[in-house]
Amino acid sequence: MSGEPMRPTFHFTPARNWMNDPNGLVWYDGEYHLFFQYNPLGSAWGNMSWGHAVSRDLTTWEELPVALEHTPTEAVFSGSVVVDRANTSGLGSDGTPAMVAVYTSHDLITGHQGQSVAWSTDKGRTWTRHPKNPVLEIGSTDFRDPKVSWYAEGGYWVMAVALSTERVVRLYRSDDLVAWTHLSDFGPAGSVEGIWECPDLFPLAVDGDPTHTRWMLVVSVQVGGPAGGSGTQYFVGDFDGTTFTADPVPGADPGGASWVDFGADYYAAVSFNDEPHGRRLVLAWMSNWDYGREVPTRPYRGAMSAARSYELRTRRDQLVLAQAPVVEGLAAQAQRNTSTEVVDGVHALPDSWRGSSAVLTVELDPGTASRCGLHVRVGDGERTVVGYDTAERTLYVDRTLSGDTGFHPDFRAVHSAPLDLDEGDRLALEIHIDTTSVEVYADGGRVVITDLVFPSPTSDRIAVFAEGGAAHLHSLTRTPVTRG
Ligand code: FRU
């Protein structure tokens, strides 16, 4: 894809046309599968179908033909894929388990949304729709995004699916992926301003101890997110095979939400089934329903976030989500390091630090500065600021001068997240810069900001800055990422 300087280097984009949510994330036989909401016919939302891509390392993706095509009466909305190893569905054959997709059929005549099944016995390359579709239909027009996974303790399949306008996640169980029984409902809870979409329910080890797990329910909300517009919230709690019960969040307002990401561009986050290393890996659509239809990229519209490993960490007696981006597939080349005093002002790094795709790691002591941090994607009149505000105790990304911001009035904004560092702690950041995005992981991924930016391809410099005093940059490392 040379000749496309805006094309992300290490984030998935389809070769052309519209993409939104990741769907059907699953590992099978050496391949990570990414299906996605896709319009095969254009760069606006519509004709919803499942696009398909595979990867071995989660950073280099090969796009394959459309897996599930829309029909004149059916739009294929979001859903999930399981590998039916025990052939509970009877859809596999001897020695070849079926990959079974459970997705929302949006009936274009009635407007009803029901859950449907399709299966593949050739590693997801071709799919057959089940004759009983939709296999789960309750007469609703807002009943979507089934996430199915194997509940090992009970020996059955569990589906989490949104009753979107009710702000409810409904849980079902099945023995064969076709007949589903209602278990319980969760919600409304947390952030309820926007409708609920794309739920995901999974166990997570606490502090890396596999004998101590809690359950996590992730729910996307179309509006009311922390940076405006759509966002992704989570609940930590317990699942007993029937009911999910959320732990109280100390200090939260009634209705206070816990956010996965404080940027504007992290939506519809769902996790992989059957990850072979036991990690809980998650992808999200790196966009926002406020302006996703307007983002200025051609000939495609829509990108995925980096794959991230979700972990639960104990901090001050509370469980917090931490996210680590998967970097294995990124070619680690010569790194550059520096350590320096940052006096009041903006200090550009030399030419050898230029590049529009890179991973930066930063350790910064705010010292006497009221604000400090980095400018990235710096060029003629353009910069994206990644900073820490010591008085507010916030991490922020300022994209007001990041490049093309004029395609939607809500795009030009500063997004911030509470980041209470312990006394004497340095600010530790990992910043993933790509041609059209900045992902900032602070303090080991406990606070994350993901933002799209559309700078000129030549805005590829880095600067460090301090305001109102001097900061100390203990280390700054840059690993360039090049197109594979
Ligand atoms: C979330 C969503 C889902 C739906 C899909 C349609 O972004 O609205 O609820 O299944 O997109 O493309």
Coordinates of C-alpha atoms and ligand atoms in Angstrom, one line a residue:
M1 CA 0.0 0.0 0.0
S2 CA 2.8 2.4 -0.8
G3 CA 1.5 5.7 -2.0
E4 CA -0.9 5.9 0.9
P5 CA 1.1 7.9 3.5
M6 CA -1.9 8.0 5.9
R7 CA -2.3 4.2 6.0
P8 CA -1.5 3.0 9.5
T9 CA 1.7 0.9 9.9
F10 CA 0.7 -1.4 12.7
H11 CA -3.0 -1.0 13.2
F12 CA -5.5 -3.0 11.1
T13 CA -7.4 -1.2 8.3
P14 CA -9.3 -2.8 5.5
A15 CA -7.9 -2.2 2.0
R16 CA -10.9 -0.2 1.2
N17 CA -14.4 0.7 2.4
W18 CA -16.1 1.2 5.8
M19 CA -15.3 -0.8 8.9
N20 CA -16.6 -0.6 12.5
D21 CA -16.7 -3.1 15.4
P22 CA -14.3 -6.1 15.7
N23 CA -16.3 -9.3 15.5
G24 CA -15.7 -13.0 16.0
L25 CA -12.3 -12.6 17.6
V26 CA -10.9 -16.1 18.0
W27 CA -7.6 -18.0 17.8
Y28 CA -7.7 -21.3 15.9
D29 CA -4.9 -23.5 14.5
G30 CA -2.2 -20.9 14.5
E31 CA -4.3 -18.0 13.3
Y32 CA -5.9 -15.1 15.1
H33 CA -9.1 -14.3 13.3
L34 CA -10.5 -10.8 13.1
F35 CA -13.9 -10.4 11.6
F36 CA -15.3 -6.9 11.4
Q37 CA -18.4 -4.8 10.7
Y38 CA -17.9 -4.0 7.0
N39 CA -19.6 -2.4 4.1
P40 CA -18.3 -4.2 1.0
L41 CA -19.8 -1.6 -1.2
G42 CA -18.7 1.8 0.1
S43 CA -17.0 4.0 2.7
A44 CA -20.2 4.9 4.6
W45 CA -21.9 2.6 7.2
G46 CA -24.4 0.3 5.4
N47 CA -24.7 -3.2 3.8
M48 CA -23.4 -4.6 7.0
S49 CA -21.4 -7.7 6.5
W50 CA -18.5 -9.5 8.2
G51 CA -15.1 -8.6 6.7
H52 CA -12.3 -11.0 7.6
A53 CA -8.6 -10.9 8.4
V54 CA -6.1 -13.2 9.9
S55 CA -2.8 -12.7 11.7
R56 CA -0.1 -14.8 13.5
D57 CA 1.3 -12.0 15.6
L58 CA -1.6 -9.5 16.0
T59 CA 0.2 -6.7 14.3
T60 CA 0.5 -7.9 10.7
W61 CA -2.9 -8.8 9.2
E62 CA -3.9 -10.5 6.0
E63 CA -7.3 -9.4 4.7
L64 CA -9.4 -12.2 3.3
P65 CA -12.6 -12.2 1.3
V66 CA -15.9 -11.1 3.1
A67 CA -17.0 -14.0 5.4
L68 CA -20.7 -13.2 5.9
E69 CA -22.3 -11.1 3.3
H70 CA -25.5 -9.0 3.8
T71 CA -28.6 -10.0 1.9
P72 CA -31.5 -7.9 0.6
T73 CA -33.3 -8.7 3.9
E74 CA -30.5 -9.3 6.4
A75 CA -27.8 -7.0 7.7
V76 CA -25.1 -9.0 9.5
F77 CA -24.4 -7.1 12.7
S78 CA -21.8 -7.7 15.5
G79 CA -21.2 -11.1 17.2
S80 CA -18.6 -13.6 18.1
V81 CA -17.0 -16.9 17.0
V82 CA -16.3 -20.0 19.0
V83 CA -14.4 -23.2 18.1
D84 CA -16.8 -26.1 18.9
R85 CA -14.1 -28.6 19.8
A86 CA -16.5 -31.1 21.4
N87 CA -18.9 -30.8 18.4
T88 CA -21.8 -29.8 20.8
S89 CA -23.6 -28.3 17.8
G90 CA -23.1 -31.3 15.5
L91 CA -22.0 -28.9 12.8
G92 CA -18.4 -30.2 12.7
S93 CA -17.2 -33.5 11.4
D94 CA -14.8 -36.2 12.6
G95 CA -11.6 -34.5 13.5
T96 CA -12.7 -31.1 12.2
P97 CA -14.4 -28.9 14.8
A98 CA -16.7 -26.2 13.4
M99 CA -16.0 -22.6 13.9
V100 CA -19.4 -21.3 14.9
A101 CA -20.4 -17.6 14.5
V102 CA -23.2 -16.2 16.6
Y103 CA -24.2 -12.8 15.2
T104 CA -27.1 -10.4 15.1
S105 CA -29.4 -10.6 12.1
H106 CA -30.9 -7.2 11.6
D107 CA -34.1 -7.8 9.7
L108 CA -34.3 -5.1 7.1
I109 CA -38.0 -5.6 6.6
T110 CA -39.3 -5.8 10.2
G111 CA -36.4 -4.0 12.0
H112 CA -36.1 -7.0 14.4
Q113 CA -32.8 -8.0 15.7
G114 CA -32.3 -11.7 16.6
Q115 CA -29.3 -13.9 17.1
S116 CA -28.2 -16.2 14.2
V117 CA -25.7 -19.0 13.7
A118 CA -23.3 -19.7 10.8
W119 CA -20.5 -22.2 10.7
S120 CA -17.3 -23.0 8.9
T121 CA -15.2 -26.1 8.6
D122 CA -12.4 -24.6 6.5
K123 CA -10.7 -22.3 9.0
G124 CA -13.3 -19.5 8.6
R125 CA -12.8 -19.1 4.8
T126 CA -16.4 -20.1 3.9
W127 CA -19.5 -20.0 6.0
T128 CA -23.0 -21.7 5.9
R129 CA -26.0 -20.1 7.6
H130 CA -28.0 -22.2 10.0
P131 CA -31.5 -23.2 8.7
K132 CA -33.1 -22.3 12.0
N133 CA -32.0 -18.7 11.9
P134 CA -32.6 -16.6 13.8
V135 CA -32.0 -19.1 16.6
L136 CA -32.9 -16.5 19.3
E137 CA -35.6 -14.0 18.6
I138 CA -37.6 -12.1 21.2
G139 CA -39.5 -9.6 19.0
S140 CA -37.0 -6.8 19.9
T141 CA -35.6 -4.1 17.6
D142 CA -32.6 -3.5 19.9
F143 CA -31.2 -6.9 20.9
R144 CA -27.7 -7.4 19.6
D145 CA -24.0 -8.2 19.7
P146 CA -23.9 -11.7 21.2
K147 CA -20.6 -12.7 22.8
V148 CA -20.5 -16.4 23.3
S149 CA -17.8 -18.3 25.2
W150 CA -17.4 -21.7 26.9
Y151 CA -18.2 -21.6 30.6
A152 CA -15.9 -24.4 31.7
E153 CA -17.1 -24.6 35.3
G154 CA -20.6 -25.4 34.2
G155 CA -19.8 -27.2 31.0
Y156 CA -22.1 -25.0 28.8
W157 CA -22.0 -22.0 26.4
V158 CA -22.8 -18.6 27.8
M159 CA -24.0 -15.7 25.7
A160 CA -23.9 -12.0 26.8
V161 CA -26.1 -9.9 24.6
A162 CA -27.3 -6.3 24.8
L163 CA -30.8 -5.1 25.2
S164 CA -29.4 -1.8 24.0
T165 CA -32.1 0.7 24.7
E166 CA -32.9 -0.8 28.1
R167 CA -29.2 -0.6 29.1
V168 CA -29.3 -4.2 30.0
V169 CA -26.9 -7.1 29.3
R170 CA -28.9 -10.4 29.1
L171 CA -27.2 -13.7 29.8
Y172 CA -28.2 -17.0 28.1
R173 CA -26.9 -20.5 28.2
S174 CA -26.9 -23.3 25.6
D175 CA -25.7 -26.8 25.2
D176 CA -25.5 -26.8 21.4
L177 CA -25.2 -23.1 20.4
V178 CA -28.6 -23.3 18.8
A179 CA -31.2 -23.6 21.7
W180 CA -30.7 -20.8 24.2
T181 CA -32.2 -20.4 27.7
H182 CA -32.4 -17.1 29.6
L183 CA -30.2 -17.0 32.7
S184 CA -30.4 -13.4 34.1
D185 CA -30.2 -9.7 33.3
F186 CA -27.6 -7.1 34.4
G187 CA -28.2 -3.4 34.4
P188 CA -29.0 -0.6 34.1
A189 CA -25.8 0.3 35.9
G190 CA -22.7 2.6 35.6
S191 CA -23.0 4.8 32.5
V192 CA -26.6 4.8 31.2
E193 CA -26.8 8.0 29.2
G194 CA -26.1 6.1 25.9
I195 CA -27.5 2.9 24.7
W196 CA -25.5 -0.3 25.5
E197 CA -23.7 -2.3 22.8
C198 CA -21.1 -5.1 22.4
P199 CA -21.0 -6.7 25.9
D200 CA -18.2 -9.1 26.8
L201 CA -18.1 -11.2 30.0
F202 CA -14.9 -13.0 30.9
P203 CA -12.7 -14.1 33.9
L204 CA -9.5 -12.4 34.7
A205 CA -6.7 -13.4 37.0
V206 CA -5.9 -11.0 39.8
D207 CA -2.2 -9.9 39.9
G208 CA -1.3 -12.6 37.5
D209 CA -2.4 -15.4 40.0
P210 CA -4.5 -17.9 38.0
T211 CA -6.0 -19.3 41.2
H212 CA -7.5 -16.0 42.0
T213 CA -9.9 -14.8 39.3
R214 CA -12.7 -12.2 39.1
W215 CA -15.2 -11.7 36.3
M216 CA -15.2 -8.6 34.2
L217 CA -18.2 -7.3 32.1
V218 CA -17.2 -4.8 29.4
V219 CA -20.0 -2.7 27.9
S220 CA -19.8 0.0 25.2
V221 CA -22.0 3.0 25.4
Q222 CA -22.8 5.0 22.3
V223 CA -22.9 8.4 24.1
G224 CA -21.7 9.6 27.5
G225 CA -18.2 8.4 27.1
P226 CA -15.4 10.1 29.1
A227 CA -14.1 12.1 26.1
G228 CA -17.6 12.7 24.6
G229 CA -19.6 10.5 22.4
S230 CA -18.9 6.8 22.6
G231 CA -16.9 5.0 25.2
T232 CA -16.3 1.6 26.8
Q233 CA -17.1 1.0 30.5
Y234 CA -16.4 -2.1 32.7
F235 CA -17.6 -3.8 35.8
V236 CA -15.6 -6.1 38.0
G237 CA -17.5 -8.7 39.9
D238 CA -18.6 -12.3 40.1
F239 CA -20.3 -14.7 37.8
D240 CA -21.8 -17.8 39.4
G241 CA -22.9 -19.5 36.2
T242 CA -26.3 -17.7 36.2
T243 CA -25.9 -14.1 37.4
F244 CA -23.2 -11.5 37.1
T245 CA -22.9 -9.3 40.3
A246 CA -20.8 -6.2 40.1
D247 CA -18.6 -5.2 43.1
P248 CA -19.4 -1.8 44.5
V249 CA -16.9 0.8 43.3
P250 CA -15.6 2.7 46.4
G251 CA -15.8 6.4 45.9
A252 CA -17.9 6.2 42.8
D253 CA -21.1 8.3 42.4
P254 CA -24.2 6.3 42.1
G255 CA -24.1 5.7 38.4
G256 CA -20.4 6.4 38.3
A257 CA -18.7 4.4 35.6
S258 CA -15.3 2.8 35.3
W259 CA -13.8 3.5 31.9
V260 CA -11.5 1.2 30.0
D261 CA -10.0 4.1 28.0
F262 CA -10.2 7.9 28.5
G263 CA -9.6 8.8 24.9
A264 CA -12.3 9.4 22.3
D265 CA -11.5 6.5 20.0
Y266 CA -11.9 3.2 21.8
Y267 CA -15.2 1.5 21.1
A268 CA -16.8 -1.9 20.9
A269 CA -13.9 -3.5 22.7
V270 CA -14.2 -7.3 22.7
S271 CA -11.9 -10.1 23.6
F272 CA -10.5 -13.2 21.7
N273 CA -11.8 -16.6 22.5
D274 CA -9.2 -19.4 22.9
E275 CA -6.1 -17.2 23.1
P276 CA -3.4 -19.9 23.2
H277 CA -1.2 -18.3 25.8
G278 CA -4.0 -17.7 28.3
R279 CA -4.0 -14.0 27.8
R280 CA -7.2 -11.9 27.6
L281 CA -6.5 -10.1 24.4
V282 CA -8.9 -7.3 23.3
L283 CA -9.4 -5.3 20.1
A284 CA -11.6 -2.2 19.7
W285 CA -12.8 0.0 16.9
M286 CA -10.5 3.0 17.1
S287 CA -13.2 5.6 16.4
N288 CA -16.3 7.3 17.8
W289 CA -19.9 7.3 16.6
D290 CA -19.8 11.1 16.9
Y291 CA -17.6 11.5 13.9
G292 CA -16.6 8.0 12.7
R293 CA -18.6 8.6 9.5
E294 CA -16.5 11.7 8.7
V295 CA -12.9 10.7 9.4
P296 CA -10.7 11.9 6.5
T297 CA -9.0 8.7 5.3
R298 CA -9.2 7.1 1.8
P299 CA -9.9 4.6 0.3
Y300 CA -10.9 3.0 3.7
R301 CA -12.6 4.4 6.7
G302 CA -12.1 2.8 10.1
A303 CA -9.1 1.3 12.0
M304 CA -8.7 -1.1 14.9
S305 CA -6.8 -0.4 18.1
A306 CA -3.7 -2.3 19.0
A307 CA -4.4 -5.7 20.5
R308 CA -4.1 -5.3 24.3
S309 CA -3.8 -7.7 27.1
Y310 CA -6.2 -6.9 29.9
E311 CA -5.1 -7.6 33.5
L312 CA -6.5 -6.9 36.9
R313 CA -4.1 -5.4 39.4
T314 CA -4.5 -4.6 43.1
R315 CA -3.8 -1.0 43.8
R316 CA -4.6 0.6 47.2
D317 CA -6.8 -2.3 48.0
Q318 CA -8.8 -1.9 44.9
L319 CA -8.9 -3.9 41.7
V320 CA -8.0 -1.8 38.7
L321 CA -7.8 -2.8 35.0
A322 CA -4.4 -2.5 33.4
Q323 CA -3.7 -2.9 29.7
A324 CA -0.6 -3.9 27.9
P325 CA -0.3 -3.5 24.2
V326 CA 0.9 -6.5 22.2
V327 CA 4.2 -5.6 20.7
E328 CA 5.7 -9.0 19.6
G329 CA 5.1 -8.4 15.9
L330 CA 6.7 -5.0 15.8
A331 CA 10.2 -5.1 14.4
A332 CA 12.4 -3.9 17.2
Q333 CA 15.1 -1.9 15.5
A334 CA 17.8 0.4 16.7
Q335 CA 16.4 2.3 19.7
R336 CA 17.4 5.8 20.6
N337 CA 17.7 6.9 24.2
T338 CA 18.1 10.2 26.0
S339 CA 18.0 11.5 29.5
T340 CA 18.0 15.2 30.2
E341 CA 16.8 18.2 32.3
V342 CA 13.8 19.8 30.7
V343 CA 13.7 23.5 31.4
D344 CA 10.6 25.6 30.9
G345 CA 9.8 25.5 27.2
V346 CA 9.5 23.2 24.2
H347 CA 12.6 21.4 23.1
A348 CA 12.6 19.6 19.7
L349 CA 14.6 16.4 19.5
P350 CA 17.1 16.1 16.6
D351 CA 16.3 14.8 13.1
S352 CA 17.4 11.3 14.0
W353 CA 14.3 11.1 16.2
R354 CA 11.9 11.7 13.3
G355 CA 9.3 9.2 12.1
S356 CA 5.5 8.9 12.0
S357 CA 5.2 5.4 13.5
A358 CA 7.0 4.5 16.7
V359 CA 6.8 3.2 20.2
L360 CA 8.1 5.6 22.8
T361 CA 8.7 4.8 26.4
V362 CA 9.1 7.8 28.8
E363 CA 10.1 8.2 32.4
L364 CA 9.6 11.7 33.5
D365 CA 9.8 13.4 36.9
P366 CA 7.5 16.5 36.8
G367 CA 9.8 18.3 39.3
T368 CA 8.7 21.9 39.6
A369 CA 6.8 22.0 36.3
S370 CA 3.0 22.5 36.4
R371 CA 2.7 20.6 33.1
C372 CA 5.2 18.5 31.3
G373 CA 5.4 15.8 28.6
L374 CA 5.9 15.3 24.9
H375 CA 4.8 16.8 21.7
V376 CA 4.4 14.1 19.0
R377 CA 3.7 14.2 15.3
V378 CA 5.1 17.7 15.3
G379 CA 5.3 19.6 12.0
D380 CA 4.5 22.9 10.5
G381 CA 1.9 24.3 13.0
E382 CA 1.0 20.8 14.0
R383 CA 1.5 18.9 17.2
T384 CA -0.3 16.4 19.5
V385 CA 0.4 17.0 23.1
V386 CA 0.8 14.2 25.6
G387 CA 1.1 15.7 29.0
Y388 CA 0.7 15.5 32.7
D389 CA -0.9 18.3 34.8
T390 CA 0.6 18.2 38.3
A391 CA -2.1 20.4 39.9
E392 CA -5.0 18.6 38.3
R393 CA -3.2 15.2 38.6
T394 CA -4.4 14.4 35.1
L395 CA -2.9 12.8 32.0
Y396 CA -4.0 14.5 28.9
V397 CA -3.9 14.4 25.1
D398 CA -4.5 17.7 23.3
R399 CA -5.3 17.2 19.7
T400 CA -6.6 20.7 19.0
L401 CA -3.6 21.4 16.7
S402 CA -3.0 17.8 15.7
G403 CA -3.6 18.3 11.9
D404 CA -6.9 17.9 10.1
T405 CA -9.5 18.5 12.8
G406 CA -12.1 20.3 10.7
F407 CA -14.2 17.4 9.5
H408 CA -16.3 17.5 12.6
P409 CA -16.9 20.1 15.3
D410 CA -16.4 17.7 18.2
F411 CA -13.0 16.3 17.0
R412 CA -10.9 19.3 18.1
A413 CA -10.5 18.7 21.8
V414 CA -8.4 17.9 24.9
H415 CA -9.0 14.6 26.6
S416 CA -7.9 13.9 30.1
A417 CA -7.9 11.1 32.7
P418 CA -7.3 11.1 36.4
L419 CA -3.8 9.9 37.1
D420 CA -2.9 10.0 40.8
L421 CA 0.7 9.1 41.1
D422 CA 2.1 8.0 44.5
E423 CA 4.4 10.5 46.2
G424 CA 7.8 10.5 44.5
D425 CA 6.6 8.4 41.6
R426 CA 7.8 9.2 38.1
L427 CA 5.4 9.5 35.3
A428 CA 5.9 6.3 33.2
L429 CA 4.4 6.4 29.7
E430 CA 4.3 4.1 26.8
I431 CA 3.1 5.9 23.7
H432 CA 2.3 4.2 20.5
I433 CA 2.3 6.6 17.6
D434 CA 1.0 5.6 14.2
T435 CA 0.2 7.6 11.1
T436 CA -3.4 8.4 12.3
S437 CA -3.4 7.5 16.0
V438 CA -1.8 8.0 19.4
E439 CA -2.3 5.5 22.2
V440 CA -0.9 6.5 25.6
Y441 CA -0.5 3.9 28.4
A442 CA 0.4 5.4 31.7
D443 CA 1.7 3.8 34.8
G444 CA 1.9 0.3 33.4
G445 CA -1.4 0.6 31.5
R446 CA -3.6 1.5 34.4
V447 CA -4.7 4.7 32.6
V448 CA -5.0 4.7 28.9
I449 CA -5.9 7.4 26.3
T450 CA -6.5 6.4 22.7
D451 CA -7.0 9.2 20.2
L452 CA -7.2 9.5 16.4
V453 CA -5.1 12.3 14.9
F454 CA -4.7 13.3 11.2
P455 CA -1.5 15.2 10.9
S456 CA 0.4 15.7 7.7
P457 CA 2.7 12.7 7.0
T458 CA 5.6 15.1 7.3
S459 CA 4.7 16.1 10.9
D460 CA 7.0 13.5 12.3
R461 CA 9.1 15.2 15.0
I462 CA 9.1 14.8 18.7
A463 CA 9.7 17.5 21.4
V464 CA 9.8 17.4 25.1
F465 CA 8.3 20.3 27.1
A466 CA 7.8 21.7 30.6
E467 CA 5.7 24.6 31.7
G468 CA 5.9 26.7 34.9
G469 CA 9.1 25.0 36.1
A470 CA 11.6 22.3 35.2
A471 CA 11.0 18.6 34.8
H472 CA 13.6 15.9 34.5
L473 CA 13.4 13.4 31.7
H474 CA 15.0 10.2 33.2
S475 CA 14.6 8.2 30.0
L476 CA 13.1 8.4 26.6
T477 CA 13.3 5.5 24.2
R478 CA 12.1 5.4 20.7
T479 CA 11.6 2.3 18.7
P480 CA 10.6 3.0 15.1
V481 CA 8.0 0.8 13.5
T482 CA 8.2 0.2 9.8
R483 CA 5.8 -1.3 7.5
G484 CA 6.3 -5.0 7.2
Ligands
FRU1 C1 -21.7 -0.9 17.6 C2 -22.9 -1.3 16.7 C3 -23.4 -2.6 17.2 C4 -24.0 -3.2 15.9 C5 -23.1 -2.7 14.9 C6 -23.7 -2.4 13.6 O1 -20.8 0.0 17.0 O2 -23.8 -0.3 16.7 O3 -24.4 -2.5 18.2 O4 -24.1 -4.6 15.9 O5 -22.4 -1.6 15.4 O6 -22.7 -2.1 12.6

